[in-house]
Amino acid sequence: MAAAPVWSVDPRTGKQREQVAVEATRQEVDQTVRSAHAARHSLADRSARAAFLRAAADRLDEAAAHVIEAADAESALGPGRLTGELARTTYQLRSFADTVDEGAFLDVVISHADANQTPPWPDLRRYKVPLGVVAVYAASNFPLAFSVPGGDTASALAAGCPVVVKVHPDHPATSELCVAALHRAAEETGVAPDVVQLVHGFDAGVELVGHPLVAAAGFTGSVRGGRALFDAAAARPRPIPFHGELGSLNPVVITEAAAAERAEQIATGLAGSVTLGVGQFCTKPGFVLAPASAAGDRLVKTLTHEVSEVEAGVLLDHRMRDAFVAGVTERAALPGVDAPVTPGSGGEHTVGAGFLTVDAERLTEEGAHDLLLEECFGPVTVVARYRSEDEVEAVLARLPGNLTATVHLAAVEESDPTGRGAALLTALTPLAGRILVNAWPTGVAVAPAQQHGGPYPATTSTSTSVGSTAIERWLRPVSYQGTPAALLPPELRDDNPLGLPRRVGPESG
């Protein structure tokens, strides 16, 4: 039986552009993982892998015109958006190269022998080592920054782990262009090109998470797909860490005072955030608690105007378009749900932005309206109108875990450490990994203090997938006890030949 072809498809027309590859067989997945595992030693030298990451960024920049053209043809995200995404992607690669050079991620700790401790301490030296081959499942909505050369790949390579990427079917041609750039960078810096490889096909993705030489996995996608892979990773004879980003509602709370102060400004910002990238950001604010008052009415009126002005857009593929249309139709049909701007089909290949409103009281208890508390991927949000602070608290108590949670406060609420603003921050903190005040969540800075991850189902672990600490997902600590100096890894020797930052004891605790 011939292998299934992998086609590049134009979401603007639904037509096939070109055959890019064929889906990998079980034997081909096995061969790919084994060759990645065999190449892991070429990442052992930190200076070599830092050089590789920088060269990868350079090669992607050189190929920018071709990469952006292919990504736009496969995603319909537009050259402007993709130019920015490529810049973010190459910045990530260079940033992780800096992290590798610095060496603090190795977390070197030396506790010298101390007979005065109770009980006495032996000589202990600890640092972190790479896990091994990492399976990366590329995201649909970021064909660069969360795909082949994206943050999961960059952080895993920085940790010293080879990567096998399961290509997302929405952008196979872009993925092949990107891996070719990474292979050129590897050859230039003396790193084996097999440290980054691709497989295509749904079955290949399932085989990949179960391969005995795969040591960890990173995933960005749907709750359904991510949970299936997460369960498979846990069911292995030797379970592996699965760092999955699955779904997020990204709730927003607008206080009565904030709405009274600047309802129009908040509504304009909300409209822009909900419809950015045709609503295909994982941090899109999909649920809003707004007051059922005159100020809240002003907010809804402005939101209606702003969203009505948004032109129909193309989603990443027709399957997502169909799911969006079906999802908003089902939600709009619920009792008590209104659609000031009806979201849904905007044409044969497009969707129209919109939003729904409902009384918050309907969401305070379990029932049919629970669907409104689930993510709907695309340009739509739900505005729940509350009449009391108790309703806000009751609804927040029912929300699942999220990547972000946002509160909009009035100026007077910002300076009161015991007032409404402080109470809402306390309520929102258990719900999300990133808490925003008077801002919008669609925009994830690649910064050391970033946390892109939250309670389930936002993610399946407590780690971040953005920022320098994302490297920690692919490392494990090892301690050496009473080891002769000549046998210690260079990172743990007293003379510190690699010049690494480290903590040296004896320090109790």
Coordinates of C-alpha atoms in Angstrom, one line a residue:
M1 CA 0.0 0.0 0.0
A2 CA 1.5 3.4 -1.0
A3 CA 2.2 5.9 1.7
A4 CA -0.4 8.7 1.9
P5 CA 0.7 12.0 0.3
V6 CA 1.1 15.1 2.3
W7 CA -0.3 18.2 0.5
S8 CA 0.1 21.9 1.1
V9 CA -3.4 23.4 1.0
D10 CA -4.4 27.1 0.5
P11 CA -7.0 27.9 3.2
R12 CA -8.2 30.8 1.2
T13 CA -9.5 28.5 -1.5
G14 CA -9.4 25.0 0.0
K15 CA -7.3 23.9 -3.0
Q16 CA -4.2 21.7 -2.9
R17 CA -1.0 23.7 -3.7
E18 CA 1.7 20.9 -4.0
Q19 CA 2.6 17.6 -2.6
V20 CA 5.3 18.2 0.0
A21 CA 6.0 14.7 1.5
V22 CA 4.4 11.4 2.3
E23 CA 3.2 10.3 5.7
A24 CA 5.9 8.4 7.7
T25 CA 5.4 4.7 8.4
R26 CA 6.0 3.1 11.7
Q27 CA 9.4 1.9 10.5
E28 CA 10.3 5.4 9.3
V29 CA 9.3 6.9 12.7
D30 CA 11.5 4.4 14.4
Q31 CA 14.5 5.1 12.1
T32 CA 14.0 8.9 12.6
V33 CA 14.0 8.7 16.4
R34 CA 17.0 6.3 16.5
S35 CA 19.0 8.6 14.2
A36 CA 18.1 11.6 16.4
H37 CA 19.1 9.6 19.5
A38 CA 22.4 8.6 17.9
A39 CA 23.2 12.3 17.1
R40 CA 22.7 13.5 20.7
H41 CA 26.4 13.6 21.4
S42 CA 27.0 16.4 18.9
L43 CA 25.0 18.6 21.3
A44 CA 27.1 17.8 24.3
D45 CA 29.4 20.8 23.8
R46 CA 27.6 24.0 25.0
S47 CA 29.6 26.3 22.8
A48 CA 28.7 24.3 19.7
R49 CA 25.0 24.2 20.4
A50 CA 24.9 27.9 21.2
A51 CA 26.6 28.5 17.9
F52 CA 24.1 26.2 16.2
L53 CA 21.2 28.1 17.6
R54 CA 22.6 31.5 16.4
A55 CA 23.3 30.1 13.0
A56 CA 19.8 28.7 12.8
A57 CA 18.4 32.1 13.4
D58 CA 20.7 33.6 10.8
R59 CA 19.8 31.0 8.2
L60 CA 16.1 31.6 8.8
D61 CA 16.6 35.3 8.4
E62 CA 18.3 34.7 5.1
A63 CA 15.4 32.6 3.9
A64 CA 12.8 35.0 5.2
A65 CA 11.2 35.8 1.9
H66 CA 10.6 32.2 0.9
V67 CA 9.6 31.1 4.4
I68 CA 7.0 33.9 4.8
E69 CA 5.6 33.4 1.3
A70 CA 5.1 29.7 2.1
A71 CA 3.7 30.3 5.5
D72 CA 1.2 32.9 4.2
A73 CA 0.1 30.5 1.4
E74 CA -0.6 27.8 3.9
S75 CA -2.0 29.8 6.8
A76 CA -3.6 33.0 5.3
L77 CA -2.1 34.9 8.3
G78 CA -0.6 37.6 6.1
P79 CA 2.9 38.7 5.5
G80 CA 2.8 41.4 8.2
R81 CA 1.9 39.0 10.9
L82 CA 4.3 36.4 9.7
T83 CA 7.2 38.8 9.4
G84 CA 6.7 39.6 13.1
E85 CA 6.4 35.9 14.0
L86 CA 9.6 35.1 12.2
A87 CA 11.4 37.9 14.1
R88 CA 10.0 36.4 17.3
T89 CA 11.2 33.0 16.3
T90 CA 14.8 34.0 15.5
Y91 CA 14.9 36.1 18.7
Q92 CA 13.9 32.9 20.6
L93 CA 16.8 31.0 19.1
R94 CA 19.3 33.7 19.9
S95 CA 17.9 34.1 23.4
F96 CA 18.3 30.4 24.1
A97 CA 21.9 30.6 22.7
D98 CA 22.6 33.3 25.4
T99 CA 21.0 31.0 28.0
V100 CA 23.3 28.2 27.0
D101 CA 26.4 30.5 27.1
E102 CA 25.4 31.8 30.6
G103 CA 25.1 28.3 32.0
A104 CA 22.8 29.1 35.0
F105 CA 20.2 26.7 33.6
L106 CA 22.4 23.8 34.7
D107 CA 21.7 24.8 38.3
V108 CA 25.0 23.7 39.7
V109 CA 25.0 23.2 43.5
I110 CA 28.0 21.9 45.5
S111 CA 27.6 20.9 49.1
H112 CA 31.0 20.0 50.6
A113 CA 31.3 17.2 53.2
D114 CA 30.5 18.5 56.6
A115 CA 30.8 16.3 59.7
N116 CA 29.2 19.0 61.9
Q117 CA 25.8 18.6 60.3
T118 CA 23.2 16.3 61.9
P119 CA 23.3 13.8 60.3
P120 CA 26.8 14.4 58.7
W121 CA 26.8 15.4 55.1
P122 CA 28.8 13.6 52.5
D123 CA 30.2 15.5 49.5
L124 CA 27.3 16.1 47.1
R125 CA 27.4 17.8 43.7
R126 CA 24.3 18.4 41.6
Y127 CA 23.5 19.7 38.2
K128 CA 21.0 19.1 35.4
V129 CA 21.4 16.8 32.3
P130 CA 19.4 16.6 29.1
L131 CA 16.5 14.1 29.1
G132 CA 17.1 12.8 25.5
V133 CA 15.1 12.9 22.3
V134 CA 12.1 15.3 22.6
A135 CA 9.0 14.9 20.4
V136 CA 7.5 18.3 19.4
Y137 CA 4.0 18.6 18.1
A138 CA 3.7 21.7 16.0
A139 CA 0.9 24.2 16.5
S140 CA -1.5 25.2 13.8
N141 CA -1.8 28.9 14.6
F142 CA 1.9 29.7 14.7
P143 CA 3.6 28.1 11.7
L144 CA 7.0 29.4 12.9
A145 CA 7.1 30.4 16.6
F146 CA 5.4 27.2 17.8
S147 CA 6.4 24.9 15.0
V148 CA 9.6 23.5 13.6
P149 CA 12.0 26.3 14.6
G150 CA 9.8 27.4 17.5
G151 CA 10.1 27.7 21.3
D152 CA 9.8 24.0 22.1
T153 CA 12.5 23.1 19.5
A154 CA 14.8 25.9 20.5
S155 CA 14.6 25.2 24.2
A156 CA 15.0 21.5 23.8
L157 CA 18.1 21.9 21.6
A158 CA 19.4 24.5 24.1
A159 CA 19.1 21.8 26.8
G160 CA 21.1 19.4 24.7
C161 CA 18.1 17.3 23.5
P162 CA 17.6 16.2 19.9
V163 CA 14.2 17.0 18.5
V164 CA 11.8 15.1 16.2
V165 CA 8.9 17.4 15.1
K166 CA 5.6 16.0 14.2
V167 CA 4.6 18.5 11.5
H168 CA 1.2 20.1 11.6
P169 CA -0.7 19.3 8.4
D170 CA -1.6 22.9 7.9
H171 CA 1.9 24.0 7.0
P172 CA 4.0 21.1 5.7
A173 CA 5.9 23.2 3.0
T174 CA 6.8 25.9 5.6
S175 CA 8.1 23.2 7.9
E176 CA 10.3 21.6 5.3
L177 CA 11.8 25.0 4.4
C178 CA 12.5 25.7 8.1
V179 CA 14.1 22.3 8.8
A180 CA 16.3 22.8 5.8
A181 CA 17.6 26.1 7.3
L182 CA 18.2 24.4 10.6
H183 CA 20.2 21.6 8.8
R184 CA 22.4 24.1 7.1
A185 CA 23.1 25.8 10.4
A186 CA 24.0 22.4 12.0
E187 CA 26.4 21.6 9.2
E188 CA 28.1 25.0 9.5
T189 CA 28.7 24.6 13.2
G190 CA 29.7 21.0 13.4
V191 CA 26.5 19.7 14.8
A192 CA 24.9 16.6 13.3
P193 CA 21.9 17.6 11.2
D194 CA 19.9 14.6 12.6
V195 CA 19.5 16.5 15.9
V196 CA 16.4 18.1 14.2
Q197 CA 14.1 15.9 12.1
L198 CA 10.5 15.9 10.9
V199 CA 7.8 13.3 10.6
H200 CA 4.4 13.8 8.8
G201 CA 1.1 12.1 9.5
F202 CA -1.4 11.5 12.3
D203 CA -0.3 7.9 12.8
A204 CA 3.3 9.0 12.9
G205 CA 2.5 11.4 15.8
V206 CA 0.9 8.5 17.7
E207 CA 3.9 6.3 17.1
L208 CA 6.3 9.1 18.1
V209 CA 4.9 9.6 21.6
G210 CA 5.2 5.8 22.2
H211 CA 8.7 5.3 20.9
P212 CA 11.0 4.0 23.7
L213 CA 13.8 6.4 22.9
V214 CA 11.6 9.5 23.1
A215 CA 12.2 11.0 26.5
A216 CA 9.7 13.9 26.6
A217 CA 7.1 15.7 24.5
G218 CA 5.9 19.2 23.9
F219 CA 2.5 19.8 22.4
T220 CA 0.3 22.8 21.4
G221 CA -3.2 22.2 20.2
S222 CA -6.6 21.0 21.1
V223 CA -7.8 19.6 24.4
R224 CA -9.0 16.4 22.6
G225 CA -5.8 15.8 20.7
G226 CA -3.5 16.8 23.5
R227 CA -5.3 14.7 26.1
A228 CA -5.0 11.6 23.9
L229 CA -1.3 12.1 23.6
F230 CA -0.9 12.9 27.2
D231 CA -2.7 9.7 28.2
A232 CA -0.5 7.8 25.8
A233 CA 2.6 9.3 27.3
A234 CA 1.5 8.3 30.8
A235 CA 0.5 4.7 29.6
R236 CA 3.9 3.8 28.3
P237 CA 5.8 1.1 30.1
R238 CA 8.1 4.0 31.0
P239 CA 6.0 7.1 31.2
I240 CA 7.5 10.4 30.0
P241 CA 6.9 14.0 30.8
F242 CA 4.3 15.5 28.4
H243 CA 4.2 19.3 28.4
G244 CA 1.0 20.1 26.6
E245 CA -0.8 23.4 25.9
L246 CA -4.4 22.3 25.3
G247 CA -6.9 25.1 25.6
S248 CA -7.7 28.3 27.4
L249 CA -10.7 30.6 27.9
N250 CA -8.6 33.5 29.2
P251 CA -11.3 35.2 31.3
V252 CA -11.6 39.0 31.7
V253 CA -13.3 40.8 34.6
I254 CA -14.3 44.4 34.1
T255 CA -15.2 46.1 37.4
E256 CA -18.2 48.5 37.5
A257 CA -15.8 51.4 38.3
A258 CA -13.6 50.6 35.3
A259 CA -16.6 50.5 33.0
A260 CA -17.9 53.8 34.4
E261 CA -14.4 55.3 33.9
R262 CA -13.6 54.1 30.3
A263 CA -16.2 51.7 28.9
E264 CA -15.5 52.7 25.3
Q265 CA -11.8 52.3 25.6
I266 CA -12.1 48.9 27.2
A267 CA -14.5 47.8 24.5
T268 CA -12.2 48.9 21.7
G269 CA -9.3 47.0 23.2
L270 CA -11.4 43.9 23.7
A271 CA -12.6 44.0 20.1
G272 CA -9.1 44.2 18.9
S273 CA -7.9 41.4 21.1
V274 CA -10.7 39.0 20.3
T275 CA -10.4 39.5 16.5
L276 CA -6.6 39.7 16.3
G277 CA -5.4 37.0 13.8
V278 CA -9.0 36.1 13.2
G279 CA -9.3 35.0 16.8
Q280 CA -6.7 32.3 16.5
F281 CA -4.5 33.2 19.4
C282 CA -4.3 30.8 22.3
T283 CA -4.5 33.8 24.6
K284 CA -7.7 35.3 23.0
P285 CA -10.0 36.6 25.7
G286 CA -12.9 34.2 25.2
F287 CA -15.0 35.1 28.2
V288 CA -15.7 38.5 29.8
L289 CA -17.5 39.4 33.0
A290 CA -19.0 42.9 32.5
P291 CA -21.5 44.8 34.7
A292 CA -25.2 44.8 33.9
S293 CA -25.4 48.6 34.3
A294 CA -25.5 51.7 32.3
A295 CA -21.7 51.7 32.1
G296 CA -21.8 48.0 31.0
D297 CA -24.4 49.0 28.3
R298 CA -22.0 51.6 26.9
L299 CA -19.3 48.9 26.8
V300 CA -21.5 46.5 24.9
K301 CA -22.7 49.3 22.5
T302 CA -19.1 50.2 21.6
L303 CA -18.1 46.5 21.3
T304 CA -21.0 46.0 18.9
H305 CA -19.8 48.9 16.7
E306 CA -16.1 47.8 16.8
V307 CA -16.7 44.1 16.0
S308 CA -19.2 45.0 13.3
E309 CA -16.4 46.8 11.5
V310 CA -14.2 43.8 11.3
E311 CA -14.0 42.1 7.9
A312 CA -14.6 38.4 7.4
G313 CA -11.4 36.4 7.7
V314 CA -9.9 33.1 6.7
L315 CA -9.2 30.5 9.4
L316 CA -6.2 28.2 9.3
D317 CA -8.1 25.4 7.6
H318 CA -11.6 24.5 6.6
R319 CA -11.9 21.9 9.4
M320 CA -11.4 24.7 11.9
R321 CA -13.8 26.9 10.0
D322 CA -16.6 24.3 10.2
A323 CA -15.9 23.7 13.9
F324 CA -16.1 27.4 14.5
V325 CA -19.4 27.8 12.7
A326 CA -20.9 24.8 14.4
G327 CA -19.6 26.0 17.8
V328 CA -21.0 29.5 17.7
T329 CA -24.3 28.2 16.3
E330 CA -24.7 25.8 19.2
R331 CA -23.8 28.5 21.8
A332 CA -26.1 31.2 20.3
A333 CA -29.1 28.7 20.4
L334 CA -28.9 28.4 24.2
P335 CA -31.7 30.0 26.2
G336 CA -31.1 33.6 27.2
V337 CA -28.1 34.0 24.9
D338 CA -28.1 37.0 22.6
A339 CA -25.8 37.9 19.6
P340 CA -25.4 41.7 19.2
V341 CA -23.0 40.7 16.4
T342 CA -23.7 37.2 15.1
P343 CA -20.5 35.2 14.6
G344 CA -20.3 32.5 12.0
S345 CA -19.9 31.9 8.3
G346 CA -18.7 34.9 6.4
G347 CA -18.7 33.1 3.0
E348 CA -17.5 29.8 1.5
H349 CA -14.0 30.2 2.9
T350 CA -14.3 32.8 5.6
V351 CA -15.9 33.5 9.0
G352 CA -17.4 36.6 10.5
A353 CA -16.4 37.9 13.9
G354 CA -19.0 38.4 16.6
F355 CA -19.8 38.1 20.3
L356 CA -22.6 36.7 22.5
T357 CA -24.1 38.0 25.7
V358 CA -25.8 36.2 28.6
D359 CA -26.8 36.9 32.2
A360 CA -24.0 35.8 34.5
E361 CA -26.5 34.2 36.8
R362 CA -27.1 31.4 34.2
L363 CA -23.4 30.4 34.6
T364 CA -23.3 30.2 38.4
E365 CA -24.5 26.6 38.5
E366 CA -23.9 23.6 36.4
G367 CA -26.1 23.2 33.3
A368 CA -26.5 23.6 29.6
H369 CA -24.8 27.0 29.6
D370 CA -21.5 25.3 30.7
L371 CA -20.7 25.3 26.9
L372 CA -20.1 29.0 27.2
L373 CA -17.2 28.3 29.6
E374 CA -15.4 26.3 27.0
E375 CA -13.0 27.7 24.4
C376 CA -14.4 28.4 20.9
F377 CA -11.4 28.8 18.6
G378 CA -12.0 31.7 16.3
P379 CA -13.2 35.4 16.4
V380 CA -15.8 35.2 19.2
T381 CA -16.1 36.0 22.8
V382 CA -18.9 35.6 25.5
V383 CA -19.8 38.6 27.6
A384 CA -21.6 37.6 30.8
R385 CA -23.4 40.5 32.4
Y386 CA -23.2 40.4 36.3
R387 CA -25.3 42.2 38.8
S388 CA -23.3 41.7 41.9
E389 CA -19.8 40.8 43.1
D390 CA -21.2 37.6 44.4
E391 CA -22.1 36.6 40.9
V392 CA -18.6 37.3 39.7
E393 CA -17.1 35.1 42.5
A394 CA -19.6 32.3 41.7
V395 CA -18.7 32.3 38.0
L396 CA -15.0 32.5 38.6
A397 CA -15.2 29.5 40.9
R398 CA -16.5 27.4 38.0
L399 CA -13.9 28.3 35.5
P400 CA -11.3 25.8 34.3
G401 CA -7.5 26.5 34.3
N402 CA -6.2 29.1 31.9
L403 CA -3.1 30.6 30.3
T404 CA -4.2 34.1 31.3
A405 CA -6.7 36.0 33.4
T406 CA -7.3 39.7 33.1
V407 CA -8.9 42.4 35.3
H408 CA -9.7 45.9 34.2
L409 CA -9.8 48.3 37.2
A410 CA -10.5 52.0 37.6
A411 CA -7.6 54.2 38.7
V412 CA -8.9 54.4 42.3
E413 CA -9.0 50.6 42.5
E414 CA -5.3 50.3 41.5
S415 CA -4.0 52.0 44.6
D416 CA -6.1 50.2 47.3
P417 CA -4.3 47.1 48.6
T418 CA -7.4 45.9 50.4
G419 CA -10.1 46.9 47.9
R420 CA -11.9 45.3 44.9
G421 CA -8.8 45.1 42.8
A422 CA -6.8 43.1 45.3
A423 CA -9.7 40.8 45.9
L424 CA -10.1 40.0 42.2
L425 CA -6.3 39.4 41.8
T426 CA -6.6 36.9 44.7
A427 CA -9.5 35.2 42.9
L428 CA -7.9 35.1 39.5
T429 CA -4.4 33.9 40.6
P430 CA -5.4 30.2 41.1
L431 CA -7.0 30.2 37.6
A432 CA -4.1 31.2 35.4
G433 CA -0.3 31.3 34.8
R434 CA -0.3 35.0 33.8
I435 CA -2.4 37.7 35.4
L436 CA -2.9 41.0 33.6
V437 CA -4.2 44.3 34.9
N438 CA -5.6 46.9 32.5
A439 CA -4.1 45.1 29.5
W440 CA -5.0 42.4 26.9
P441 CA -3.5 38.9 26.8
T442 CA -2.9 38.5 23.1
G443 CA 0.8 39.2 23.1
V444 CA 3.3 36.9 24.9
A445 CA 6.6 38.6 25.5
V446 CA 9.7 36.3 25.1
A447 CA 11.1 37.5 28.4
P448 CA 12.8 35.7 31.3
A449 CA 9.9 36.4 33.7
Q450 CA 7.3 35.1 31.3
Q451 CA 4.9 32.3 32.3
H452 CA 3.0 30.8 29.3
G453 CA 1.3 27.9 31.0
G454 CA -1.4 27.4 33.6
P455 CA -3.6 25.0 35.5
Y456 CA -5.2 22.2 33.5
P457 CA -6.6 22.2 30.8
A458 CA -4.4 25.2 29.8
T459 CA -1.4 23.0 30.2
T460 CA -0.6 19.6 31.5
S461 CA 2.4 20.7 33.6
T462 CA 3.4 23.8 35.7
S463 CA 6.2 24.8 33.3
T464 CA 6.3 27.7 30.8
S465 CA 6.7 27.2 27.1
V466 CA 7.9 30.8 26.5
G467 CA 10.9 32.5 28.0
S468 CA 14.3 31.2 29.1
T469 CA 13.0 28.9 31.9
A470 CA 11.2 26.8 29.2
I471 CA 14.5 25.0 29.0
E472 CA 13.9 23.4 32.4
R473 CA 11.2 21.1 30.8
W474 CA 13.9 19.0 29.1
L475 CA 16.4 18.6 31.9
R476 CA 16.6 16.4 35.0
P477 CA 18.8 16.8 38.1
V478 CA 21.6 14.4 39.0
S479 CA 23.7 14.4 42.2
Y480 CA 27.1 12.8 42.6
Q481 CA 28.1 11.7 46.1
G482 CA 31.6 11.1 47.3
T483 CA 32.9 11.1 43.7
P484 CA 36.7 11.3 43.1
A485 CA 37.6 14.7 41.5
A486 CA 39.1 13.0 38.4
L487 CA 35.7 11.3 37.7
L488 CA 33.5 14.4 38.2
P489 CA 31.9 16.1 35.2
P490 CA 33.7 19.4 34.4
E491 CA 30.6 21.3 35.5
L492 CA 31.0 20.0 39.1
R493 CA 34.8 20.3 39.7
D494 CA 36.1 22.6 42.3
D495 CA 38.3 24.5 39.9
N496 CA 35.1 25.3 37.8
P497 CA 36.9 25.0 34.4
L498 CA 33.8 26.1 32.5
G499 CA 33.2 29.2 34.6
L500 CA 29.7 28.3 35.5
P501 CA 27.5 30.2 38.0
R502 CA 26.9 27.9 40.9
R503 CA 26.1 27.7 44.6
V504 CA 28.8 26.2 46.9
G505 CA 28.3 25.1 50.5
P506 CA 28.3 24.0 53.3
E507 CA 24.9 25.7 53.7
S508 CA 22.3 24.1 55.8
G509 CA 18.7 23.8 54.5

